[in-house]
PDB file of C-alpha atoms in Angstrom:
ATOM      1  CA  MET A  28       0.000   0.000   0.000  1.00  0.00           C
ATOM      2  CA  LYS A  29       1.291   3.424  -0.862  1.00  0.00           C
ATOM      3  CA  ALA A  30       1.430   5.609   2.232  1.00  0.00           C
ATOM      4  CA  TYR A  31       3.141   8.696   3.574  1.00  0.00           C
ATOM      5  CA  ARG A  32       5.517   8.461   6.541  1.00  0.00           C
ATOM      6  CA  ILE A  33       5.747  11.645   8.614  1.00  0.00           C
ATOM      7  CA  HIS A  34       8.677  11.792  11.026  1.00  0.00           C
ATOM      8  CA  ILE A  35       8.055  14.136  13.974  1.00  0.00           C
ATOM      9  CA  THR A  36      10.333  14.835  16.944  1.00  0.00           C
ATOM     10  CA  SER A  37      10.115  16.867  20.142  1.00  0.00           C
ATOM     11  CA  TRP A  38      12.283  17.564  23.161  1.00  0.00           C
ATOM     12  CA  THR A  39       9.461  16.716  25.564  1.00  0.00           C
ATOM     13  CA  ALA A  40       6.068  15.075  25.551  1.00  0.00           C
ATOM     14  CA  SER A  41       3.393  14.354  28.131  1.00  0.00           C
ATOM     15  CA  PHE A  42       0.195  12.493  27.402  1.00  0.00           C
ATOM     16  CA  ARG A  43      -2.338  12.997  30.136  1.00  0.00           C
ATOM     17  CA  TYR A  44      -4.128  10.084  31.716  1.00  0.00           C
ATOM     18  CA  PRO A  45      -7.890  10.618  31.430  1.00  0.00           C
ATOM     19  CA  ASN A  46      -9.914  11.130  34.612  1.00  0.00           C
ATOM     20  CA  LEU A  47      -6.933  12.367  36.645  1.00  0.00           C
ATOM     21  CA  ILE A  48      -7.677  15.986  37.513  1.00  0.00           C
ATOM     22  CA  SER A  49      -5.437  16.786  40.475  1.00  0.00           C
ATOM     23  CA  GLY A  50      -2.371  15.427  42.208  1.00  0.00           C
ATOM     24  CA  PHE A  51       0.380  13.508  40.435  1.00  0.00           C
ATOM     25  CA  GLN A  52       0.018  13.665  36.630  1.00  0.00           C
ATOM     26  CA  PRO A  53       1.578  10.586  35.001  1.00  0.00           C
ATOM     27  CA  SER A  54       2.087  10.411  31.245  1.00  0.00           C
ATOM     28  CA  LEU A  55       0.793   7.659  29.021  1.00  0.00           C
ATOM     29  CA  PRO A  56       3.833   5.874  27.532  1.00  0.00           C
ATOM     30  CA  VAL A  57       2.612   6.431  23.968  1.00  0.00           C
ATOM     31  CA  PRO A  58       0.281   9.039  22.458  1.00  0.00           C
ATOM     32  CA  PRO A  59      -3.405   8.099  22.381  1.00  0.00           C
ATOM     33  CA  LEU A  60      -5.303   8.216  19.098  1.00  0.00           C
ATOM     34  CA  SER A  61      -6.970  11.477  20.095  1.00  0.00           C
ATOM     35  CA  THR A  62      -3.520  13.120  20.211  1.00  0.00           C
ATOM     36  CA  ILE A  63      -2.742  11.729  16.751  1.00  0.00           C
ATOM     37  CA  TYR A  64      -5.936  13.239  15.324  1.00  0.00           C
ATOM     38  CA  GLY A  65      -5.164  16.489  17.141  1.00  0.00           C
ATOM     39  CA  LEU A  66      -1.802  16.581  15.362  1.00  0.00           C
ATOM     40  CA  ILE A  67      -3.423  15.888  12.002  1.00  0.00           C
ATOM     41  CA  SER A  68      -6.020  18.614  12.606  1.00  0.00           C
ATOM     42  CA  ALA A  69      -3.316  21.120  13.595  1.00  0.00           C
ATOM     43  CA  ALA A  70      -1.350  20.410  10.428  1.00  0.00           C
ATOM     44  CA  ALA A  71      -4.389  20.456   8.151  1.00  0.00           C
ATOM     45  CA  GLY A  72      -5.856  23.577   9.735  1.00  0.00           C
ATOM     46  CA  ASN A  73      -9.288  22.026  10.094  1.00  0.00           C
ATOM     47  CA  TYR A  74     -11.008  19.381  12.173  1.00  0.00           C
ATOM     48  CA  VAL A  75      -9.975  15.843  11.209  1.00  0.00           C
ATOM     49  CA  CYS A  76     -11.133  12.861  13.263  1.00  0.00           C
ATOM     50  CA  ALA A  77     -11.169   9.077  13.104  1.00  0.00           C
ATOM     51  CA  SER A  78     -14.200   9.023  10.805  1.00  0.00           C
ATOM     52  CA  ASP A  79     -12.206  10.954   8.183  1.00  0.00           C
ATOM     53  CA  VAL A  80      -8.820   9.230   7.833  1.00  0.00           C
ATOM     54  CA  ALA A  81      -7.105   6.008   8.918  1.00  0.00           C
ATOM     55  CA  ALA A  82      -3.648   6.131  10.494  1.00  0.00           C
ATOM     56  CA  GLY A  83      -0.833   4.057  11.945  1.00  0.00           C
ATOM     57  CA  TYR A  84       2.040   5.201  14.141  1.00  0.00           C
ATOM     58  CA  VAL A  85       5.140   4.232  16.093  1.00  0.00           C
ATOM     59  CA  PHE A  86       6.387   6.323  19.038  1.00  0.00           C
ATOM     60  CA  ARG A  87       9.649   6.238  20.947  1.00  0.00           C
ATOM     61  CA  HIS A  88      11.137   8.209  23.817  1.00  0.00           C
ATOM     62  CA  GLU A  89      14.661   8.102  25.212  1.00  0.00           C
ATOM     63  CA  GLY A  90      13.913   8.808  28.871  1.00  0.00           C
ATOM     64  CA  GLN A  91      11.503  10.179  31.439  1.00  0.00           C
ATOM     65  CA  THR A  92      11.487  12.124  34.660  1.00  0.00           C
ATOM     66  CA  ILE A  93       9.176  13.842  37.145  1.00  0.00           C
ATOM     67  CA  ASP A  94       9.052  17.629  37.111  1.00  0.00           C
ATOM     68  CA  LEU A  95       7.417  20.153  39.419  1.00  0.00           C
ATOM     69  CA  GLU A  96       4.955  22.426  37.669  1.00  0.00           C
ATOM     70  CA  THR A  97       3.057  25.457  38.907  1.00  0.00           C
ATOM     71  CA  ILE A  98      -0.544  25.557  37.748  1.00  0.00           C
ATOM     72  CA  TYR A  99      -3.176  28.236  38.282  1.00  0.00           C
ATOM     73  CA  GLN A 100      -6.674  27.147  39.184  1.00  0.00           C
ATOM     74  CA  PHE A 101      -9.787  29.193  38.464  1.00  0.00           C
ATOM     75  CA  SER A 102     -12.734  29.241  40.838  1.00  0.00           C
ATOM     76  CA  VAL A 103     -16.268  28.805  39.571  1.00  0.00           C
ATOM     77  CA  LYS A 104     -17.524  31.263  42.199  1.00  0.00           C
ATOM     78  CA  SER A 105     -14.844  33.888  41.439  1.00  0.00           C
ATOM     79  CA  PRO A 106     -13.703  33.336  37.846  1.00  0.00           C
ATOM     80  CA  LEU A 107     -11.362  36.351  37.898  1.00  0.00           C
ATOM     81  CA  LYS A 108      -9.408  34.988  40.853  1.00  0.00           C
ATOM     82  CA  THR A 109      -6.882  32.199  40.660  1.00  0.00           C
ATOM     83  CA  LYS A 110      -4.788  30.294  43.132  1.00  0.00           C
ATOM     84  CA  SER A 111      -1.497  28.600  42.389  1.00  0.00           C
ATOM     85  CA  ASN A 112      -0.682  24.998  43.090  1.00  0.00           C
ATOM     86  CA  VAL A 113       2.384  22.837  42.508  1.00  0.00           C
ATOM     87  CA  ILE A 114       1.922  19.396  40.982  1.00  0.00           C
ATOM     88  CA  ARG A 115       4.296  16.612  39.963  1.00  0.00           C
ATOM     89  CA  ARG A 116       4.157  15.790  36.243  1.00  0.00           C
ATOM     90  CA  GLN A 117       5.808  12.940  34.355  1.00  0.00           C
ATOM     91  CA  ILE A 118       7.635  14.084  31.219  1.00  0.00           C
ATOM     92  CA  LEU A 119       9.014  12.018  28.343  1.00  0.00           C
ATOM     93  CA  PHE A 120      12.257  13.243  26.736  1.00  0.00           C
ATOM     94  CA  ASP A 121      13.775  13.162  23.246  1.00  0.00           C
ATOM     95  CA  THR A 122      10.748  11.723  21.518  1.00  0.00           C
ATOM     96  CA  ALA A 123      10.120  10.584  17.956  1.00  0.00           C
ATOM     97  CA  LEU A 124       6.868   9.774  16.208  1.00  0.00           C
ATOM     98  CA  TRP A 125       6.488   8.097  12.820  1.00  0.00           C
ATOM     99  CA  LEU A 126       2.971   8.737  11.561  1.00  0.00           C
ATOM    100  CA  TYR A 127       1.595   6.874   8.544  1.00  0.00           C
ATOM    101  CA  LEU A 128      -1.262   8.234   6.411  1.00  0.00           C
ATOM    102  CA  GLU A 129      -2.761   7.361   3.034  1.00  0.00           C
ATOM    103  CA  ASP A 130      -4.023  10.866   2.305  1.00  0.00           C
ATOM    104  CA  ALA A 131      -1.390  12.713   0.250  1.00  0.00           C
ATOM    105  CA  GLU A 132      -2.955  16.148   0.743  1.00  0.00           C
ATOM    106  CA  ILE A 133      -3.007  15.894   4.540  1.00  0.00           C
ATOM    107  CA  ALA A 134       0.497  14.403   4.623  1.00  0.00           C
ATOM    108  CA  GLU A 135       1.878  17.325   2.617  1.00  0.00           C
ATOM    109  CA  ARG A 136       0.261  19.791   5.000  1.00  0.00           C
ATOM    110  CA  PHE A 137       2.784  18.651   7.639  1.00  0.00           C
ATOM    111  CA  LEU A 138       5.480  20.417   5.618  1.00  0.00           C
ATOM    112  CA  THR A 139       3.752  23.755   6.277  1.00  0.00           C
ATOM    113  CA  PRO A 140       1.391  23.068   9.211  1.00  0.00           C
ATOM    114  CA  GLU A 141      -1.387  25.568   9.769  1.00  0.00           C
ATOM    115  CA  PHE A 142      -1.007  25.520  13.569  1.00  0.00           C
ATOM    116  CA  GLN A 143       1.786  24.557  15.932  1.00  0.00           C
ATOM    117  CA  LEU A 144       2.291  20.830  16.412  1.00  0.00           C
ATOM    118  CA  LEU A 145       2.257  19.554  19.981  1.00  0.00           C
ATOM    119  CA  LEU A 146       2.987  16.175  21.532  1.00  0.00           C
ATOM    120  CA  GLY A 147       0.851  16.638  24.599  1.00  0.00           C
ATOM    121  CA  ARG A 148       0.744  19.979  26.350  1.00  0.00           C
ATOM    122  CA  SER A 149       1.266  23.508  25.016  1.00  0.00           C
ATOM    123  CA  GLY A 150       4.983  23.420  25.901  1.00  0.00           C
ATOM    124  CA  ASP A 151       5.638  20.164  24.069  1.00  0.00           C
ATOM    125  CA  LEU A 152       6.399  21.713  20.686  1.00  0.00           C
ATOM    126  CA  ALA A 153       7.160  19.264  17.902  1.00  0.00           C
ATOM    127  CA  SER A 154       9.050  19.551  14.606  1.00  0.00           C
ATOM    128  CA  VAL A 155       8.548  17.741  11.329  1.00  0.00           C
ATOM    129  CA  VAL A 156      11.764  16.082  10.200  1.00  0.00           C
ATOM    130  CA  SER A 157      10.508  14.615   6.937  1.00  0.00           C
ATOM    131  CA  VAL A 158       7.474  13.558   4.922  1.00  0.00           C
ATOM    132  CA  ASP A 159       8.245  10.602   2.656  1.00  0.00           C
ATOM    133  CA  GLU A 160       6.182   8.541   0.290  1.00  0.00           C
ATOM    134  CA  THR A 161       6.697   4.872   1.070  1.00  0.00           C
ATOM    135  CA  GLU A 162       5.376   1.444   0.189  1.00  0.00           C
ATOM    136  CA  LEU A 163       4.002  -0.565   3.118  1.00  0.00           C
ATOM    137  CA  GLU A 164       3.845  -4.346   2.889  1.00  0.00           C
ATOM    138  CA  PRO A 165       0.635  -6.044   4.092  1.00  0.00           C
ATOM    139  CA  GLU A 166       0.941  -8.373   7.100  1.00  0.00           C
ATOM    140  CA  ALA A 167      -1.599 -11.153   7.786  1.00  0.00           C
ATOM    141  CA  THR A 168      -0.709 -11.386  11.495  1.00  0.00           C
ATOM    142  CA  LEU A 169       1.098  -9.001  13.796  1.00  0.00           C
ATOM    143  CA  ASP A 170       3.842 -10.209  16.132  1.00  0.00           C
ATOM    144  CA  ARG A 171       6.300  -7.302  16.489  1.00  0.00           C
ATOM    145  CA  LEU A 172       4.103  -4.388  17.472  1.00  0.00           C
ATOM    146  CA  ARG A 173       5.585  -1.660  19.644  1.00  0.00           C
ATOM    147  CA  GLY A 174       5.319   2.054  20.285  1.00  0.00           C
ATOM    148  CA  THR A 175       1.603   2.253  19.621  1.00  0.00           C
ATOM    149  CA  VAL A 176      -1.833   1.493  21.031  1.00  0.00           C
ATOM    150  CA  VAL A 177      -3.853  -1.605  20.078  1.00  0.00           C
ATOM    151  CA  PRO A 178      -7.591  -2.077  20.714  1.00  0.00           C
ATOM    152  CA  MET A 179      -8.119  -4.756  23.355  1.00  0.00           C
ATOM    153  CA  LYS A 180     -10.754  -6.790  21.466  1.00  0.00           C
ATOM    154  CA  THR A 181     -10.555 -10.508  22.374  1.00  0.00           C
ATOM    155  CA  VAL A 182      -6.814 -11.175  22.099  1.00  0.00           C
ATOM    156  CA  PRO A 183      -4.744 -10.538  25.244  1.00  0.00           C
ATOM    157  CA  LEU A 184      -1.370  -8.818  25.243  1.00  0.00           C
ATOM    158  CA  GLY A 185       0.903  -8.495  28.260  1.00  0.00           C
ATOM    159  CA  ALA A 186       0.702  -4.723  28.403  1.00  0.00           C
ATOM    160  CA  PRO A 187      -1.100  -2.044  30.459  1.00  0.00           C
ATOM    161  CA  ILE A 188      -4.675  -1.280  29.432  1.00  0.00           C
ATOM    162  CA  GLN A 189      -6.270   2.152  29.407  1.00  0.00           C
ATOM    163  CA  ALA A 190      -9.738   3.297  28.354  1.00  0.00           C
ATOM    164  CA  LEU A 191      -9.204   6.052  25.783  1.00  0.00           C
ATOM    165  CA  PRO A 192     -11.325   7.949  23.256  1.00  0.00           C
ATOM    166  CA  VAL A 193     -10.589   7.415  19.586  1.00  0.00           C
ATOM    167  CA  SER A 194     -11.395  11.073  18.893  1.00  0.00           C
ATOM    168  CA  PHE A 195     -12.998  14.130  20.423  1.00  0.00           C
ATOM    169  CA  THR A 196     -15.854  16.112  18.923  1.00  0.00           C
ATOM    170  CA  ASN A 197     -15.218  19.585  17.526  1.00  0.00           C
ATOM    171  CA  GLU A 198     -17.354  21.554  19.960  1.00  0.00           C
ATOM    172  CA  ILE A 199     -17.205  23.187  23.399  1.00  0.00           C
ATOM    173  CA  PRO A 200     -17.175  21.305  25.641  1.00  0.00           C
ATOM    174  CA  ARG A 201     -15.620  18.498  23.654  1.00  0.00           C
ATOM    175  CA  ARG A 202     -17.100  15.017  23.936  1.00  0.00           C
ATOM    176  CA  ASN A 203     -15.310  11.689  23.804  1.00  0.00           C
ATOM    177  CA  MET A 204     -15.970   9.612  20.694  1.00  0.00           C
ATOM    178  CA  GLY A 205     -15.566   5.844  20.618  1.00  0.00           C
ATOM    179  CA  THR A 206     -13.986   5.312  24.040  1.00  0.00           C
ATOM    180  CA  ARG A 207     -12.681   1.751  24.346  1.00  0.00           C
ATOM    181  CA  PRO A 208      -9.884  -0.201  26.087  1.00  0.00           C
ATOM    182  CA  PHE A 209      -6.456  -0.062  24.423  1.00  0.00           C
ATOM    183  CA  PHE A 210      -3.213  -1.899  25.124  1.00  0.00           C
ATOM    184  CA  MET A 211      -0.382   0.579  25.632  1.00  0.00           C
ATOM    185  CA  LEU A 212       2.746  -0.813  23.930  1.00  0.00           C
ATOM    186  CA  GLU A 213       6.006   0.973  24.685  1.00  0.00           C
ATOM    187  CA  HIS A 214       8.783   1.027  22.101  1.00  0.00           C
ATOM    188  CA  ASP A 215      10.750  -1.690  23.912  1.00  0.00           C
ATOM    189  CA  PHE A 216       7.684  -3.946  24.147  1.00  0.00           C
ATOM    190  CA  ASP A 217       8.511  -7.590  23.444  1.00  0.00           C
ATOM    191  CA  GLN A 218       5.385  -9.201  22.011  1.00  0.00           C
ATOM    192  CA  PRO A 219       5.246 -12.848  23.169  1.00  0.00           C
ATOM    193  CA  GLU A 220       2.478 -14.049  20.836  1.00  0.00           C
ATOM    194  CA  PRO A 221       1.178 -12.941  17.430  1.00  0.00           C
ATOM    195  CA  ILE A 222      -2.318 -11.512  17.249  1.00  0.00           C
ATOM    196  CA  PRO A 223      -4.687 -12.379  14.367  1.00  0.00           C
ATOM    197  CA  GLU A 224      -4.917  -8.820  13.130  1.00  0.00           C
ATOM    198  CA  SER A 225      -3.845  -7.541   9.757  1.00  0.00           C
ATOM    199  CA  GLY A 226      -1.544  -4.578   9.421  1.00  0.00           C
ATOM    200  CA  PHE A 227       1.484  -3.361   7.533  1.00  0.00           C
ATOM    201  CA  TYR A 228       5.266  -3.512   7.585  1.00  0.00           C
ATOM    202  CA  ASP A 229       7.629  -0.661   6.822  1.00  0.00           C
ATOM    203  CA  PRO A 230      10.727  -2.352   5.354  1.00  0.00           C
ATOM    204  CA  ALA A 231      12.749   0.866   5.457  1.00  0.00           C
ATOM    205  CA  LEU A 232      12.516   1.205   9.248  1.00  0.00           C
ATOM    206  CA  GLY A 233      11.567  -2.333  10.265  1.00  0.00           C
ATOM    207  CA  PHE A 234       8.336  -1.225  11.917  1.00  0.00           C
ATOM    208  CA  GLN A 235       5.234  -3.362  12.052  1.00  0.00           C
ATOM    209  CA  ILE A 236       2.228  -1.051  12.014  1.00  0.00           C
ATOM    210  CA  TYR A 237      -1.209  -1.498  13.529  1.00  0.00           C
ATOM    211  CA  TRP A 238      -3.585   0.253  11.157  1.00  0.00           C
ATOM    212  CA  HIS A 239      -6.299   2.240  12.941  1.00  0.00           C
ATOM    213  CA  ASP A 240      -9.256   2.505  10.584  1.00  0.00           C
ATOM    214  CA  TYR A 241     -12.532   3.540  12.242  1.00  0.00           C
ATOM    215  CA  ARG A 242     -14.105   5.283   9.258  1.00  0.00           C
ATOM    216  CA  ASP A 243     -17.057   2.894   8.895  1.00  0.00           C
ATOM    217  CA  GLU A 244     -17.955   2.575  12.564  1.00  0.00           C
ATOM    218  CA  MET A 245     -17.301   6.204  13.564  1.00  0.00           C
ATOM    219  CA  SER A 246     -19.240   7.686  10.660  1.00  0.00           C
ATOM    220  CA  VAL A 247     -22.522   6.330  12.098  1.00  0.00           C
ATOM    221  CA  MET A 248     -21.957   7.631  15.658  1.00  0.00           C
TER     222      MET A 248
END
């Protein structure tokens, strides 16, 4: 399959766990799909979600630490007043993301993105290293997945599970779309058993790619 491989890097990244509002803020080890579609939307300059395009990706980071961060909290009763608070946040360092898309027009928009690209929070600025056309080889089963998320379905993997939305709606307040359990596979994940899922292989980088295609099921939500 002809596809476009977009190589993105950043100094830092932090992917917020859902449902954690205060206290320690750990980072997901890999970006959730909603972050991927946020990146695509930022590059394209318009709202793009899982019902519009399919995608695959591989993420890697070289280290992590815990940082102290000052936040300012607004009060519902006095919206013009804030109070500061210090929280502990997990940060991933020296990150790289390889994003795969079929859509040539959207892929090319990453060369001149409409908005800033972020891998997590507003300070996690990302840069586009390259956008390359490539040929992905189809795979009948997947046994070397890493650096991505995989829907739980019926096949177990020895990896942490997190309920995550596939996308968010384009409204205020945003709503979760297609929340489901995902396996979180870090880049050093050693997959013990193959799973009967089809996907693709990038021979240039040696990545096996789980292909996230929710266009049929999300379009009827």
